Short mmCIF file of C-alpha atoms in Angstrom, two decimals:
data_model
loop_
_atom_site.label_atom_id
_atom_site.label_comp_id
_atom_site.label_asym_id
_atom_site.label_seq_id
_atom_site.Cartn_x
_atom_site.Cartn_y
_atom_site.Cartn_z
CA UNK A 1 3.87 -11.37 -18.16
CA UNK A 2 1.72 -11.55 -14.72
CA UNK A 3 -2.03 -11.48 -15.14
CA UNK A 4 -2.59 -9.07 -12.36
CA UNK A 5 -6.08 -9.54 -11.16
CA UNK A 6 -6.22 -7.11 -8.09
CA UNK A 7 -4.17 -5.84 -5.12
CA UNK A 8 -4.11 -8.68 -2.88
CA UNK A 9 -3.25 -6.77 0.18
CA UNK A 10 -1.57 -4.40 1.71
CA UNK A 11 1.00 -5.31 4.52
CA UNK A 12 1.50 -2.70 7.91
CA UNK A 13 3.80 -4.76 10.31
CA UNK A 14 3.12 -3.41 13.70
CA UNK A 15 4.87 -4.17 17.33
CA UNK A 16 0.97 -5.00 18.86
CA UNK A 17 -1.88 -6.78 16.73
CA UNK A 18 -4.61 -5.34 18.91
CA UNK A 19 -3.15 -2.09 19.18
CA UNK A 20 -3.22 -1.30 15.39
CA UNK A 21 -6.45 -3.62 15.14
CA UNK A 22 -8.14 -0.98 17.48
CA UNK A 23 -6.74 1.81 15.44
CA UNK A 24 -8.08 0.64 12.14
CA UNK A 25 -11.84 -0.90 12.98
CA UNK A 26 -12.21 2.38 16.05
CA UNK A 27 -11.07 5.45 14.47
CA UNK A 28 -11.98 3.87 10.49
CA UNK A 29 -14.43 2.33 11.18
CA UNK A 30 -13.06 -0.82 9.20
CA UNK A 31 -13.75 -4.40 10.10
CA UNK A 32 -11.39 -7.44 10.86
CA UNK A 33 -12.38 -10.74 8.99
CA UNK A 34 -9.79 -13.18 9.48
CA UNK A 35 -6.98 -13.76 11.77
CA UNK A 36 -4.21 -16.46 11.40
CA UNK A 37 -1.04 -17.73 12.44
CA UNK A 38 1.80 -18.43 10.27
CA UNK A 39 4.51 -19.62 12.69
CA UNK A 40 6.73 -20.93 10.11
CA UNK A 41 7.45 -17.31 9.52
CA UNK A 42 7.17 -16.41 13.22
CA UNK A 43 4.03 -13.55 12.91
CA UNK A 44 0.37 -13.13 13.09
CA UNK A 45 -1.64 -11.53 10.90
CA UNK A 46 -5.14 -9.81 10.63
CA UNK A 47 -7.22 -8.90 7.33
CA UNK A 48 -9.19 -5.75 6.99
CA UNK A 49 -11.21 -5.77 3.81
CA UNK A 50 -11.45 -2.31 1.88
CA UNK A 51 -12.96 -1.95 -1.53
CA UNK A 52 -12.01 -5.53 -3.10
CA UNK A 53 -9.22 -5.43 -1.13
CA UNK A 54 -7.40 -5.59 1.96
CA UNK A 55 -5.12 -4.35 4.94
CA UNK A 56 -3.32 -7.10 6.71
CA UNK A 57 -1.66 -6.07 10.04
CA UNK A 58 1.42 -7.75 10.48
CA UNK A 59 2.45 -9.11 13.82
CA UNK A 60 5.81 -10.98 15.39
CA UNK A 61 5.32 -13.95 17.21
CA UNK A 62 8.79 -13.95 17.96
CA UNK A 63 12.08 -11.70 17.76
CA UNK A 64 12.98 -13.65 14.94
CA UNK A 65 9.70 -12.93 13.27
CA UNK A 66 10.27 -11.80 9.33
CA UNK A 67 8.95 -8.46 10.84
CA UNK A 68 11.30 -8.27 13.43
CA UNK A 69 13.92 -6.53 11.37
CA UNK A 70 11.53 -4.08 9.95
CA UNK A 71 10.05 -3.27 13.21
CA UNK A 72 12.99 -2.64 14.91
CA UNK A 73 14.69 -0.36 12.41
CA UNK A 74 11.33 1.35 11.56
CA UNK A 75 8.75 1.03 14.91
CA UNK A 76 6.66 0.32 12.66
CA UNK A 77 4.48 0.98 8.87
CA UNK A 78 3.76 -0.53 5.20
CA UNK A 79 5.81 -3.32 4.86
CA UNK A 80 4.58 -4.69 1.62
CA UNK A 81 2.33 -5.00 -1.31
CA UNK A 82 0.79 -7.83 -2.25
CA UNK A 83 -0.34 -8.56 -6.02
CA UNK A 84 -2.82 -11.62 -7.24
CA UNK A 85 -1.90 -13.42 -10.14
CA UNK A 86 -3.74 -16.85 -11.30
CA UNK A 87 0.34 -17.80 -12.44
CA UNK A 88 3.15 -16.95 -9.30
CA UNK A 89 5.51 -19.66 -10.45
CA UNK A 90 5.62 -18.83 -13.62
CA UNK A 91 5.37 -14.97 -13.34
CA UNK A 92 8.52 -15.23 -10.69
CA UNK A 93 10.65 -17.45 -12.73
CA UNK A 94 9.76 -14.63 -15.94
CA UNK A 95 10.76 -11.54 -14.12
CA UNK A 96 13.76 -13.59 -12.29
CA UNK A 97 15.08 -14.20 -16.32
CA UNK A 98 14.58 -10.56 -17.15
CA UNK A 99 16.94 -9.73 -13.98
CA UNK A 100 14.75 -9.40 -10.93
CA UNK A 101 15.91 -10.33 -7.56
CA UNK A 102 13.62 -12.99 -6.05
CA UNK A 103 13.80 -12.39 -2.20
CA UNK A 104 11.57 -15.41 -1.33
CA UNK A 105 10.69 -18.16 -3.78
CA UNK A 106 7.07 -19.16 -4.10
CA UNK A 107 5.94 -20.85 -0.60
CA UNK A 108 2.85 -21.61 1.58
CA UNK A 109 1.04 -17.89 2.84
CA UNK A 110 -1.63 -16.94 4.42
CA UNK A 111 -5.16 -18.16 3.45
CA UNK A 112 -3.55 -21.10 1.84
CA UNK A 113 -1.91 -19.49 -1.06
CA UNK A 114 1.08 -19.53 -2.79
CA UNK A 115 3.59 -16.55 -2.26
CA UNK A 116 7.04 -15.10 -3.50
CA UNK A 117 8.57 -11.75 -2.81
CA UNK A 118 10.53 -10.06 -5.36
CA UNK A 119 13.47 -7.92 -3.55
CA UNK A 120 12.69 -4.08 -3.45
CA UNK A 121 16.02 -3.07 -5.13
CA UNK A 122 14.17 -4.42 -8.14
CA UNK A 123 10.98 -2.63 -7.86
CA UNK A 124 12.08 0.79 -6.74
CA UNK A 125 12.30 0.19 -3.17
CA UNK A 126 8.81 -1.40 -2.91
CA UNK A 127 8.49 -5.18 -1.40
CA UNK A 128 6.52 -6.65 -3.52
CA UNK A 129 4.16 -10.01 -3.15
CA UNK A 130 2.89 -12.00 -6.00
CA UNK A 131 0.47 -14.37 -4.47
CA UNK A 132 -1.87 -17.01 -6.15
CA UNK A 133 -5.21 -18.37 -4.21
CA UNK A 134 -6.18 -21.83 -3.69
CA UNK A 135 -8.20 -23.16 -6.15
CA UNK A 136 -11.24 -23.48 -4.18
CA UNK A 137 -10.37 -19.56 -2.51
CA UNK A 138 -13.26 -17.36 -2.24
CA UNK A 139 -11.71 -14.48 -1.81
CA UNK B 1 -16.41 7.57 12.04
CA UNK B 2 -15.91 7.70 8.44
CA UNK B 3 -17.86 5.68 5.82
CA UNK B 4 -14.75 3.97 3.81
CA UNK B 5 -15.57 3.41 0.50
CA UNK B 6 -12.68 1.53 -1.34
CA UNK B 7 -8.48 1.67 -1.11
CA UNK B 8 -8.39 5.07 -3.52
CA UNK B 9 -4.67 4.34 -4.26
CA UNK B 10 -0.90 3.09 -3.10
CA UNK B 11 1.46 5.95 -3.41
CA UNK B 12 4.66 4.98 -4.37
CA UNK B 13 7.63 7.65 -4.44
CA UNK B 14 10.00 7.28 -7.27
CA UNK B 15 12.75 9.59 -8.56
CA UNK B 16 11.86 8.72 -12.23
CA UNK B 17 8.20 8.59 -13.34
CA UNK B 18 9.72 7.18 -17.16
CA UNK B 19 11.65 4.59 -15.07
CA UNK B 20 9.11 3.43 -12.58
CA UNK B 21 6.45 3.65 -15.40
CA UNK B 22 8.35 1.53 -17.12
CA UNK B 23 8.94 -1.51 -14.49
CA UNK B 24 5.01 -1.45 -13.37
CA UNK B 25 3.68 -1.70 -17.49
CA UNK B 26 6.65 -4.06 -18.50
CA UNK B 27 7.20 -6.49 -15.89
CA UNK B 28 3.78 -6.48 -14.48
CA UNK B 29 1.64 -5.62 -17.00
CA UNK B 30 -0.36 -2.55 -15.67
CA UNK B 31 -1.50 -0.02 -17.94
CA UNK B 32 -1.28 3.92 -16.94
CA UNK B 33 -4.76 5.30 -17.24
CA UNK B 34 -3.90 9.12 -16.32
CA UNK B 35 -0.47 11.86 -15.70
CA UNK B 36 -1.13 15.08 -14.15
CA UNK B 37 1.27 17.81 -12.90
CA UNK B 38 0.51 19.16 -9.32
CA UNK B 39 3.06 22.45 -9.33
CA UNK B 40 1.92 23.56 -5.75
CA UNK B 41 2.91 19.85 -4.65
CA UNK B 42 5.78 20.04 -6.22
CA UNK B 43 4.71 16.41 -7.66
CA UNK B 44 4.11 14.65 -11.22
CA UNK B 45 1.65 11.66 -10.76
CA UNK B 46 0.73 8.51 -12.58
CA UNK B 47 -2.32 6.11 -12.22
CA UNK B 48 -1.81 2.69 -13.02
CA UNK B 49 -5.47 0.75 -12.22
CA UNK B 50 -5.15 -2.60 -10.51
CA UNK B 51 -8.81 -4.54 -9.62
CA UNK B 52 -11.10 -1.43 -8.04
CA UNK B 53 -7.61 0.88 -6.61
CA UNK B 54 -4.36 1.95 -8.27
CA UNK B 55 -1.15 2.50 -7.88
CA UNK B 56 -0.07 6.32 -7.80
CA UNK B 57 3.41 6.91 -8.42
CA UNK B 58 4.97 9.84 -7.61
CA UNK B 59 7.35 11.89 -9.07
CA UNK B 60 9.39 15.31 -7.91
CA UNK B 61 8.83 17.96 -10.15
CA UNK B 62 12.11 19.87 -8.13
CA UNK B 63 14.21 18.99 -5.01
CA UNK B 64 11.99 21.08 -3.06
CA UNK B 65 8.56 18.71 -3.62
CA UNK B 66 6.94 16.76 -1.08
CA UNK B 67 8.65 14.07 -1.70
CA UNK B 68 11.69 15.22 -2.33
CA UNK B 69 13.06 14.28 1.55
CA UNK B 70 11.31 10.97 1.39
CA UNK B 71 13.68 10.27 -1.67
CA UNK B 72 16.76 11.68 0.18
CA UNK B 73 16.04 9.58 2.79
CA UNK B 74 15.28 6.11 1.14
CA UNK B 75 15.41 5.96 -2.08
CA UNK B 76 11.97 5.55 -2.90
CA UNK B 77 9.38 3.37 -1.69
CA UNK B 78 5.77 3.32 -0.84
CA UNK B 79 5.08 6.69 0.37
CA UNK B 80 1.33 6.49 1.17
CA UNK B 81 -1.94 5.04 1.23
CA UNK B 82 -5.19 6.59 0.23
CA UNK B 83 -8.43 5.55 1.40
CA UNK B 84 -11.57 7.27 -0.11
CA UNK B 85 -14.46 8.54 1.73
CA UNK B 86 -17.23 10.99 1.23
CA UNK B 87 -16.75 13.49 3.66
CA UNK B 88 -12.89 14.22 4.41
CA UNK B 89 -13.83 17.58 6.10
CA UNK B 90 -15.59 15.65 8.95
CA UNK B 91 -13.66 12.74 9.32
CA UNK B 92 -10.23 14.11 9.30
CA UNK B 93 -12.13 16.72 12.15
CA UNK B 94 -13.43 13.65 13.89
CA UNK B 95 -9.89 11.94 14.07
CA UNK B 96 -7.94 15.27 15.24
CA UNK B 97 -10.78 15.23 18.20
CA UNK B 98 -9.93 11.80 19.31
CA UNK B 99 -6.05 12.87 19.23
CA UNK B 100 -4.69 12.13 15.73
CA UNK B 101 -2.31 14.64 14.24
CA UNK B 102 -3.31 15.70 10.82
CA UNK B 103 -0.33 16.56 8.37
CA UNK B 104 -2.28 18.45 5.77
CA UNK B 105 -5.37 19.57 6.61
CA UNK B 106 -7.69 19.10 3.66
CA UNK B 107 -6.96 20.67 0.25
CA UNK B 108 -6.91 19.94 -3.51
CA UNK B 109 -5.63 16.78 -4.71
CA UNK B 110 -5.35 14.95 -8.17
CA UNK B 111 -8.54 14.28 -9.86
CA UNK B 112 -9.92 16.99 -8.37
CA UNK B 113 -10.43 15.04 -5.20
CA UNK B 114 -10.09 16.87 -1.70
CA UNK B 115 -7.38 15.30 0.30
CA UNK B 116 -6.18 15.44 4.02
CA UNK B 117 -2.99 13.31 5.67
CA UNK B 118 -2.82 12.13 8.77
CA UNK B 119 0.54 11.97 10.39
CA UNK B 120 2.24 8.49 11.13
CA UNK B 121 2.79 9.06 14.59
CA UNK B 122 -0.89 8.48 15.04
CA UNK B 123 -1.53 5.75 12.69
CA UNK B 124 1.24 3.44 13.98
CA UNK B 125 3.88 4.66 11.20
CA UNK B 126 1.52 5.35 7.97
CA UNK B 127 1.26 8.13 5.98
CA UNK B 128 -2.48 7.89 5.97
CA UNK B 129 -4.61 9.98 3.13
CA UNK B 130 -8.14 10.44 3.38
CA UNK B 131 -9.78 11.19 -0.28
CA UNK B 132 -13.20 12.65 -1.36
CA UNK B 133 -13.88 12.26 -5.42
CA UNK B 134 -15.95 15.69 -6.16
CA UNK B 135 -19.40 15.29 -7.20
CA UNK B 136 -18.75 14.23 -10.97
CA UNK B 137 -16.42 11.73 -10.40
CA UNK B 138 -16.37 8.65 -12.59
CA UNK B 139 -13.50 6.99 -10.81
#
């Protein structure tokens, strides 16, 4: 069983980075503390700490961004969830035995951690992210 | 511009509280800290704590609830997000004068908190919640 520490994150994919960033730090007064590209999955993404955790806007570099899909059928809105667990390996392989469908196998994320994505028809329509720091994080 | 406090909750819409209940304690490992009824939402709700937020999932009560059309339509899914502030009277005032389109102006919510929504069209497709704990609040 996962060791669920906190809620990672949670994903909005948006069409314009600085369009949403503007929405979130001007009208809610939130702040932006990191921005990174990943192009190996073709987006760019933003981190907007709230509480002990955060929003990450979602970006596409490209129209064959992992967002690009998502965007275009949707214009737009939560994309995913994102829990942190000491153990993703592990925790995926566990809930892959008990039936789960795995849409993404444990890989490099953001921040340097290690992230999988189990398949919403296997969480009640909800992607979800398990996702395990570095070992020197300090987040 | 408000004063955000902490990610209240994740709403996630689910046609089966026992069901979804079931995946988030047994595959994950969350424990449900609280049920309540809302009859003039229409909704039954359950609180599952993860680091300083929770997950909310939400459950029709009958086909005519408010999320009842968001079930229709998808299946279920994350329905909203929740972010707590002091003073939801002002803020959701403040955002309607710079152009945002409120969905529920503010009103009772679980917990006894006083909750407004702010439409998607204005938050670049999120079903945005603002949240003020009353006074006694221990959460």
């Amino acid at each position: 069983m996962p060791k669920i520490a906190a809620l990672d994150h949670i994903a909005i994919a948006c069409p314009d980075l600085d369009v949403a960033l503007a929405f979130w730090q001007q009208q809610l007064g939130l702040t932006c503390s990191h921005v990174e590209e990943l192009p190996a999955r073709g987006i760019k993404v933003a981190f907007l700490p709230v509480g002990d955790t955060r929003i990450e806007l979602v970006a596409p570099l490209h129209d064959k961004s992992e967002v690009s899909k998502f965007l275009a059928d949707r214009g737009g809105g939560i994309h995913h969830i994102a829990l942190r667990t000491p153990t993703v390996d592990a925790d995926v392989q566990e809930m892959a035995d008990k039936g789960a469908r795995i849409a993404q196998p444990p890989s490099p994320g953001a921040h340097d951690c290690r992230v999988a994505f189990v398949h919403p028809k296997s969480t009640g329509g909800v992607l979800l992210e398990l996702s395990t720091p570095p070992a020197n994080a300090t987040h």
